[in-house]
Coordinates of C-alpha atoms and ligand atoms in Angstrom, one line a residue:
M222 CA 123.4 72.4 100.8
V223 CA 125.7 69.5 101.1
A224 CA 125.9 66.7 103.6
E225 CA 128.8 68.3 105.6
Q226 CA 126.7 71.5 106.2
W227 CA 123.9 69.4 107.5
T228 CA 126.3 67.6 109.8
G229 CA 127.3 71.0 111.2
I230 CA 123.8 72.1 111.7
S231 CA 122.9 68.8 113.3
E232 CA 125.8 69.2 115.7
E233 CA 124.7 72.7 116.7
L234 CA 121.2 71.3 117.3
R235 CA 122.7 68.7 119.6
Y236 CA 123.7 71.4 122.0
E237 CA 120.6 73.3 121.6
I238 CA 118.0 70.5 122.1
G239 CA 120.0 68.1 124.2
E240 CA 121.6 64.8 123.5
S241 CA 118.6 62.6 123.8
N242 CA 116.3 64.7 121.7
H243 CA 119.0 64.9 119.1
K244 CA 119.5 61.2 119.1
N245 CA 115.8 60.5 118.8
W246 CA 114.8 63.0 116.1
I247 CA 117.7 64.7 114.4
A248 CA 120.4 62.0 114.1
P249 CA 118.0 59.6 112.2
L250 CA 117.5 62.1 109.4
E251 CA 119.5 62.0 106.2
C252 CA 119.6 65.2 104.3
L253 CA 119.0 64.6 100.7
G254 CA 119.7 68.2 99.5
I255 CA 117.9 71.4 98.6
R256 CA 116.2 72.1 95.4
D257 CA 113.8 74.9 94.4
G258 CA 113.6 76.2 98.0
V259 CA 112.7 72.8 99.4
V260 CA 115.0 70.9 101.8
R261 CA 114.5 67.1 101.7
F262 CA 115.2 64.6 104.4
R263 CA 114.9 60.9 104.6
A264 CA 113.3 59.9 107.9
P265 CA 112.9 56.4 109.4
S266 CA 109.1 56.9 109.8
R267 CA 106.5 59.4 109.0
F268 CA 106.1 59.9 112.7
V269 CA 109.7 61.1 113.0
G270 CA 109.3 63.4 110.0
D271 CA 106.1 65.0 111.2
W272 CA 107.5 65.4 114.7
V273 CA 110.6 67.1 113.4
K274 CA 108.6 69.4 111.2
R275 CA 106.4 70.4 114.1
T276 CA 109.0 70.7 116.8
Y277 CA 112.2 71.8 115.2
H278 CA 111.1 73.6 112.1
D279 CA 112.2 77.0 113.2
Q280 CA 115.5 75.9 114.6
I281 CA 116.4 74.1 111.4
F282 CA 115.2 76.9 109.2
S283 CA 117.0 79.7 110.9
R284 CA 120.3 77.7 110.6
L285 CA 119.7 76.9 106.9
Q286 CA 119.2 80.6 106.4
T287 CA 122.3 81.6 108.1
I288 CA 124.4 79.4 105.9
G289 CA 122.8 81.2 102.9
T290 CA 120.3 78.8 101.5
D291 CA 116.9 80.0 100.5
V292 CA 114.7 77.3 101.8
T293 CA 111.0 77.9 102.4
R294 CA 109.8 74.4 103.0
M295 CA 110.9 71.0 104.3
E296 CA 109.8 67.6 103.1
F297 CA 110.3 64.1 104.3
I298 CA 110.4 60.9 102.6
V299 CA 110.1 57.7 104.6
G300 CA 112.8 55.1 104.4
E301 CA 116.0 53.9 106.0
P302 CA 119.1 56.0 105.4
A303 CA 121.1 54.9 102.4
Q304 CA 123.9 53.4 104.6
R305 CA 121.6 51.2 106.5
A306 CA 119.2 50.3 103.7
A307 CA 122.1 48.8 101.8
T308 CA 122.6 46.1 104.5
T309 CA 119.0 45.3 105.1
T310 CA 116.6 44.1 102.4
A311 CA 114.8 46.8 100.6
T312 CA 112.6 47.8 103.4
A313 CA 109.6 49.6 102.2
T314 CA 109.2 51.0 105.7
A315 CA 105.6 51.4 106.5
N316 CA 105.0 55.0 106.0
K317 CA 101.6 54.8 107.6
I318 CA 101.4 55.3 111.3
S319 CA 99.4 52.3 112.3
S320 CA 99.9 48.7 113.4
G321 CA 102.9 46.7 114.4
D322 CA 106.0 48.6 115.3
E323 CA 104.0 51.4 116.8
L324 CA 104.5 49.8 120.2
Q325 CA 108.2 50.7 120.3
G326 CA 107.3 54.0 121.8
A327 CA 109.9 56.7 122.0
P328 CA 113.5 55.6 121.8
L329 CA 115.4 55.1 125.0
D330 CA 118.6 56.8 125.8
G331 CA 121.3 54.2 126.6
K332 CA 122.9 56.4 129.2
Y333 CA 119.8 56.8 131.2
N334 CA 120.1 53.6 133.3
F335 CA 120.2 52.9 137.0
D336 CA 123.9 52.5 137.0
N337 CA 124.3 56.1 135.9
F338 CA 121.8 57.5 138.3
V339 CA 123.4 59.1 141.3
V340 CA 121.3 58.7 144.4
G341 CA 121.2 61.3 147.1
K342 CA 118.8 62.5 149.8
P343 CA 116.7 64.6 147.3
N344 CA 115.9 61.7 145.0
E345 CA 116.2 58.6 147.2
L346 CA 112.5 57.9 147.4
A347 CA 111.9 58.4 143.7
H348 CA 114.8 56.1 143.0
A349 CA 113.6 53.4 145.4
A350 CA 110.1 53.5 143.9
A351 CA 111.5 53.3 140.4
R352 CA 113.7 50.4 141.4
R353 CA 110.7 48.6 142.8
V354 CA 108.7 49.1 139.6
A355 CA 111.7 47.9 137.5
E356 CA 111.7 44.6 139.3
G357 CA 108.6 43.8 137.3
G358 CA 107.0 41.9 140.2
P359 CA 103.4 42.1 141.2
V360 CA 102.0 45.6 140.9
T361 CA 102.1 47.2 144.4
F362 CA 101.3 50.8 143.6
N363 CA 99.6 52.1 140.6
P364 CA 100.4 54.4 139.1
L365 CA 103.8 55.5 140.2
F366 CA 103.7 59.2 139.8
L367 CA 107.1 61.0 139.7
Y368 CA 107.2 64.7 139.8
G369 CA 109.8 67.5 140.1
G370 CA 111.3 70.5 138.4
V371 CA 113.1 70.5 135.1
G372 CA 116.3 68.5 134.8
L373 CA 116.0 66.6 138.1
G374 CA 116.0 63.1 136.6
K375 CA 112.4 62.2 135.9
T376 CA 113.1 61.1 132.3
H377 CA 116.3 59.4 133.4
L378 CA 114.5 57.3 135.9
M379 CA 111.7 56.3 133.5
H380 CA 114.2 55.2 130.9
A381 CA 116.0 53.3 133.6
I382 CA 112.9 51.4 134.5
A383 CA 112.3 50.6 130.9
W384 CA 115.8 49.3 130.4
E385 CA 115.7 47.2 133.5
L386 CA 112.3 45.7 132.6
K387 CA 113.5 44.9 129.0
A388 CA 116.4 43.1 130.5
K389 CA 114.6 41.3 133.3
R390 CA 111.2 40.7 131.8
P391 CA 111.5 40.5 128.0
D392 CA 108.1 38.9 128.1
L393 CA 106.5 42.2 129.1
Q394 CA 105.4 44.8 126.6
V395 CA 106.9 48.1 127.9
L396 CA 105.8 51.3 126.3
Y397 CA 107.5 54.6 127.1
L398 CA 106.5 57.9 125.5
S399 CA 105.9 61.5 126.3
A400 CA 102.4 62.8 126.8
E401 CA 103.0 65.0 123.8
Q402 CA 103.6 61.9 121.7
F403 CA 100.6 60.2 123.2
M404 CA 98.5 63.2 122.1
Y405 CA 100.1 63.3 118.7
R406 CA 99.3 59.6 118.0
F407 CA 95.9 60.0 119.3
V408 CA 95.2 63.0 117.0
Q409 CA 96.7 61.1 114.1
A410 CA 94.6 58.1 114.8
L411 CA 91.5 60.2 114.8
R412 CA 92.5 61.8 111.6
D413 CA 93.2 58.5 109.9
R414 CA 90.1 56.8 111.4
E415 CA 92.2 54.3 113.2
I416 CA 91.0 55.0 116.7
M417 CA 90.2 51.4 117.4
D418 CA 93.7 50.4 116.5
F419 CA 95.0 53.1 118.8
K420 CA 92.8 51.9 121.7
N421 CA 93.8 48.3 121.2
L422 CA 97.4 49.1 121.0
F423 CA 97.5 51.1 124.2
R424 CA 95.4 48.6 126.0
S425 CA 97.6 45.8 125.1
V426 CA 100.8 47.0 126.9
D427 CA 101.9 45.6 130.2
V428 CA 103.7 48.7 131.4
L429 CA 102.8 52.1 130.2
M430 CA 105.1 55.1 131.0
V431 CA 104.0 58.5 130.0
D432 CA 106.5 61.4 130.5
D433 CA 105.6 65.0 131.2
V434 CA 101.9 64.4 131.6
Q435 CA 101.2 68.1 132.4
F436 CA 101.3 68.5 128.7
I437 CA 97.9 67.1 128.2
A438 CA 96.3 69.4 130.7
G439 CA 93.6 71.5 129.0
K440 CA 93.6 69.3 125.9
D441 CA 90.2 67.8 126.5
S442 CA 89.8 64.9 124.1
T443 CA 93.4 63.8 124.7
Q444 CA 92.8 63.9 128.4
E445 CA 89.6 61.9 128.0
E446 CA 91.3 59.2 126.0
F447 CA 94.2 59.1 128.3
F448 CA 91.9 58.7 131.2
H449 CA 90.2 55.7 129.5
T450 CA 93.5 54.1 128.6
F451 CA 94.7 54.7 132.1
N452 CA 91.6 53.1 133.7
A453 CA 91.6 50.1 131.3
L454 CA 95.2 49.3 132.2
V455 CA 94.8 49.8 135.9
D456 CA 91.8 47.5 135.8
Q457 CA 93.9 44.8 134.2
N458 CA 96.5 45.4 136.9
K459 CA 99.1 46.7 134.5
Q460 CA 101.7 49.0 135.8
I461 CA 101.6 52.7 134.9
V462 CA 104.4 55.2 135.5
I463 CA 103.7 58.9 135.0
S464 CA 105.9 61.9 135.3
A465 CA 105.0 65.6 135.6
D466 CA 106.6 68.8 136.5
R467 CA 104.4 69.2 139.5
A468 CA 102.1 67.2 141.8
P469 CA 98.9 65.8 140.3
G470 CA 96.6 68.3 142.2
E471 CA 98.7 71.2 141.1
I472 CA 98.5 70.7 137.4
K473 CA 96.2 73.4 136.1
D474 CA 93.4 72.3 133.8
L475 CA 93.9 68.6 134.5
E476 CA 90.6 67.1 135.1
A477 CA 89.8 66.4 138.7
R478 CA 88.9 62.8 138.1
I479 CA 92.3 62.2 136.4
S480 CA 94.2 64.0 139.1
S481 CA 92.5 62.0 141.8
R482 CA 93.1 58.7 140.1
M483 CA 96.8 59.6 139.8
Q484 CA 96.9 60.1 143.5
C485 CA 95.7 56.6 144.1
G486 CA 99.1 55.1 143.6
L487 CA 102.4 56.3 144.9
V488 CA 103.2 60.0 144.4
V489 CA 106.9 60.8 144.9
D490 CA 108.7 64.0 144.2
L491 CA 112.3 64.6 143.1
H492 CA 113.5 67.4 145.3
P493 CA 115.9 70.1 144.0
T494 CA 119.5 68.8 144.2
N495 CA 121.6 69.6 147.1
Y496 CA 125.4 70.3 147.0
E497 CA 126.4 66.7 147.8
L498 CA 124.2 65.2 145.1
R499 CA 125.5 67.7 142.5
L500 CA 129.1 66.8 143.5
G501 CA 128.3 63.1 143.1
I502 CA 126.7 63.7 139.7
L503 CA 129.7 65.7 138.5
H504 CA 132.1 62.9 139.5
R505 CA 130.0 60.3 137.8
K506 CA 129.5 62.3 134.6
A507 CA 133.2 63.1 134.5
A508 CA 134.0 59.4 134.5
Q509 CA 131.5 59.0 131.7
F510 CA 132.9 61.8 129.6
A511 CA 136.4 60.5 130.1
Q512 CA 135.3 57.5 128.1
S513 CA 134.6 59.7 125.1
Y514 CA 137.1 62.5 125.5
G515 CA 139.9 60.5 127.1
S516 CA 140.9 61.1 130.6
I517 CA 141.4 64.8 131.4
K518 CA 143.1 66.2 134.4
I519 CA 140.8 68.4 136.4
D520 CA 142.2 70.8 139.0
D521 CA 141.2 70.4 142.6
G522 CA 138.3 72.5 143.5
V523 CA 136.7 72.7 140.1
F524 CA 134.0 70.2 140.9
E525 CA 133.3 71.9 144.2
F526 CA 133.1 75.2 142.5
L527 CA 130.6 74.0 139.9
A528 CA 128.5 72.1 142.4
H529 CA 128.3 75.3 144.4
R530 CA 127.6 77.7 141.6
I531 CA 125.4 75.8 139.2
T532 CA 122.4 74.9 141.2
T533 CA 119.5 75.2 138.8
N534 CA 119.3 71.9 137.2
V535 CA 121.4 68.8 136.4
R536 CA 121.2 69.3 132.7
V537 CA 122.9 72.6 132.9
L538 CA 125.5 71.2 135.3
E539 CA 126.1 68.4 132.8
G540 CA 126.4 70.9 129.9
A541 CA 129.0 72.8 131.8
L542 CA 131.1 69.8 132.4
Q543 CA 130.7 68.7 128.8
R544 CA 131.9 72.0 127.6
L545 CA 134.9 71.9 129.8
F546 CA 135.9 68.4 128.6
A547 CA 135.4 69.5 124.9
F548 CA 137.4 72.6 125.4
S549 CA 140.2 70.9 127.3
S550 CA 140.6 68.1 124.8
L551 CA 140.6 70.7 122.0
I552 CA 143.4 72.8 123.4
G553 CA 145.1 69.9 125.2
Q554 CA 145.2 71.5 128.6
E555 CA 143.9 70.4 132.0
V556 CA 140.8 72.0 133.3
S557 CA 141.9 74.8 135.6
Q558 CA 139.9 77.3 137.6
D559 CA 140.8 79.9 135.1
M560 CA 139.5 77.8 132.2
V561 CA 136.3 77.4 134.1
Q562 CA 135.9 81.1 134.4
D563 CA 136.6 81.7 130.7
C564 CA 134.8 78.8 129.3
L565 CA 131.6 79.1 131.4
S566 CA 131.4 82.8 131.9
D567 CA 127.9 82.9 130.4
M568 CA 126.5 80.2 132.6
L569 CA 128.2 81.6 135.7
R570 CA 126.9 85.0 135.0
S571 CA 123.3 83.9 134.8
S572 CA 123.6 82.0 138.0
E573 CA 125.1 85.1 139.6
R574 CA 121.9 87.1 139.4
R575 CA 121.6 88.6 142.8
V576 CA 118.3 88.4 144.5
T577 CA 117.5 91.0 147.1
V578 CA 115.6 90.7 150.3
E579 CA 113.2 93.2 149.0
E580 CA 112.4 91.2 145.9
I581 CA 111.9 88.1 148.0
Q582 CA 109.5 89.9 150.3
R583 CA 107.6 91.2 147.4
K584 CA 107.3 87.9 145.6
V585 CA 106.4 86.0 148.8
A586 CA 103.7 88.5 149.7
E587 CA 102.3 88.3 146.2
H588 CA 102.3 84.5 146.3
F589 CA 100.4 84.3 149.5
N590 CA 98.2 87.3 148.8
I591 CA 99.2 89.4 151.7
R592 CA 100.2 93.0 151.9
L593 CA 103.8 93.9 151.9
S594 CA 103.2 96.2 154.8
D595 CA 101.9 93.3 156.8
M596 CA 104.9 91.2 155.9
L597 CA 107.1 93.9 157.4
G598 CA 104.7 95.0 160.2
P599 CA 104.0 93.5 163.6
K600 CA 100.9 91.3 163.0
R601 CA 101.4 87.7 164.2
T602 CA 98.4 85.9 162.8
R603 CA 99.3 82.7 161.1
T604 CA 98.3 83.8 157.6
I605 CA 100.8 86.6 157.9
A606 CA 103.5 85.1 160.1
R607 CA 103.9 82.0 158.0
P608 CA 104.7 83.8 154.7
R609 CA 106.9 86.2 156.7
Q610 CA 109.0 83.2 157.9
I611 CA 109.2 81.8 154.5
A612 CA 110.5 85.1 153.2
M613 CA 113.1 85.1 156.0
Y614 CA 114.1 81.7 155.1
L615 CA 114.5 82.5 151.4
S616 CA 116.4 85.6 152.3
K617 CA 118.9 83.6 154.3
E618 CA 119.2 81.0 151.6
M619 CA 119.3 83.1 148.5
T620 CA 121.2 86.2 149.6
S621 CA 124.5 86.7 151.3
R622 CA 122.9 89.0 153.9
S623 CA 123.6 88.3 157.5
L624 CA 120.8 87.7 160.0
P625 CA 121.0 91.2 161.6
E626 CA 120.9 92.7 158.1
I627 CA 117.9 90.6 157.2
G628 CA 116.3 91.6 160.5
R629 CA 116.7 95.3 159.7
R630 CA 114.9 94.7 156.3
F631 CA 112.1 93.0 158.1
G632 CA 110.9 96.1 159.8
G633 CA 113.8 96.2 162.3
R634 CA 113.5 92.8 163.8
D635 CA 116.1 91.2 166.0
H636 CA 118.4 88.7 164.4
T637 CA 117.2 86.0 166.8
T638 CA 113.7 86.4 165.4
I639 CA 115.0 85.8 161.9
L640 CA 116.9 82.8 163.1
H641 CA 113.8 81.4 164.7
G642 CA 111.8 81.9 161.5
V643 CA 114.5 80.2 159.4
R644 CA 114.7 77.3 161.7
K645 CA 110.9 77.0 161.9
V646 CA 110.7 76.7 158.1
I647 CA 113.5 74.2 157.9
E648 CA 111.6 72.1 160.5
M649 CA 108.3 72.4 158.7
R650 CA 109.9 71.5 155.4
E651 CA 110.6 68.0 156.7
Q652 CA 107.0 67.1 156.6
D653 CA 105.0 69.7 154.7
N654 CA 104.9 68.9 151.0
Q655 CA 102.8 71.9 150.1
L656 CA 105.3 74.1 151.8
N657 CA 108.1 72.6 149.9
E658 CA 106.4 73.2 146.7
D659 CA 105.6 76.8 147.5
I660 CA 109.2 77.4 148.4
E661 CA 110.6 75.7 145.3
L662 CA 108.1 77.6 143.1
L663 CA 109.1 80.9 144.7
R664 CA 112.8 80.1 144.4
R665 CA 112.3 79.4 140.7
L666 CA 110.4 82.6 140.2
L667 CA 113.1 84.5 142.0
E668 CA 115.9 82.9 140.1
S669 CA 114.5 83.4 136.7
Ligands
ADP263 P1 113.8 65.7 133.8 O1 113.1 64.7 132.9 O2 113.4 65.6 135.2 O3 113.6 67.1 133.3 P2 116.2 64.4 133.0 O4 115.9 63.0 133.4 O5 116.1 64.6 131.5 O6 115.3 65.4 133.8 O7 117.6 64.8 133.5 C1 118.4 65.8 132.9 C2 119.8 65.4 132.8 O8 120.4 65.3 134.1 C3 120.0 64.0 132.2 O9 121.1 64.0 131.4 C4 120.2 63.1 133.4 O10 121.0 62.0 133.0 C5 120.9 64.0 134.4 N1 120.5 63.6 135.8 C6 119.5 64.1 136.5 N2 119.5 63.6 137.7 C7 120.6 62.7 137.8 C8 121.1 61.8 138.8 N3 120.6 61.7 140.0 N4 122.2 61.1 138.4 C9 122.8 61.2 137.2 N5 122.3 62.0 136.2 C10 121.2 62.8 136.5
MG264 MG1 112.0 64.9 131.2

């Protein structure tokens, strides 16, 4: 295999694994060629090499195979890529994972800053809390626990905090990494008998940010170590920022003592986006893309259409826009409604999946452990009435059925009863976090 082929594979991976993963793990690799069934890369550190091998092995191999190579193994040598090494002195980059530059944590994505973060009702609290932490003043809540579904901006906010702190408080040692990386380093330190170094390292930071902490749930010794690190830092009044895909108490197999310590600080959630926020994000991203693709004319209504149709997560929304820009600049035409249909047919199709009232009733009944017949029947006890109202609400939100139509499907209820149920849920959502979580979970289940 030659360098150009690797470039092609690398580009494909960019789409598959996302810009920031690509930048962190794939872009730093230099492909040195294939010999005797072994593909060799130069990686900036052993950490990167091991990570790539563990995480992207299959994706890389399947591509190498489709271009007709017969690789069976990958190998990494540690060192700077040829282009860069030429300008620096012969850096015998430490190929041991210990000491010194360890504290760099995971690389930060330059685009994930506060300027690029669009604030709306669903994320305003999380944003405000992140801003506060980023001021680097006295620690007021510890930890800051950010949670929310995939692609709602948790990582973006954490990077933004790190950037801001680096700029404002260069004296502070800020460490950002994913929980997976935390575990990986921990395991490595155990293996290399460097556990004291590991402990000292983590206890010496001023701000520790651990992304996707749900990952360590159920991994006992990692949890244990994390808990000690966490406590040691809190005791020293060092700021900790944690993210997860759900609330601390909801993370299965997370030790109770950890979960309760997490709740001692400020727990804020990023709610699913609403239409206005999605529209705002599209406009912002379009301005950003225009910098790399040149300005491209976009027909009226395209943004509105996308904001309306792609509701799952911001990453997908961004991917859609990126594809439109790429396509449009390639064929030299403005982005029209027709182009959107052609170019994004796959994404639009998947978001088109129709959910039926019956499916909603079934899933909600299952979730709350009640009988479907009760959901449709006349019982009015709270344990039955509440799930029923939630099902009514979801039916109104997720299907195009009218209130009378929904009423008929709920055992022939009047449309005013449905309306009452829907309103009740909207009202309760204002203050009931548990309810919000149940609803979002159900929505995800139904959409998948
Ligand atoms: P999470 O970590 O919650 O899964 P990310 O932070 O990785 O999500 O966000 C996914 C993508 O969506 C990123 O490219 C991010 O920049 C973008 N994004 C999410 N929320 C916003 C927002 N409010 N404003 C701008 N971009 C956003
Ligand atoms: Mg993330």
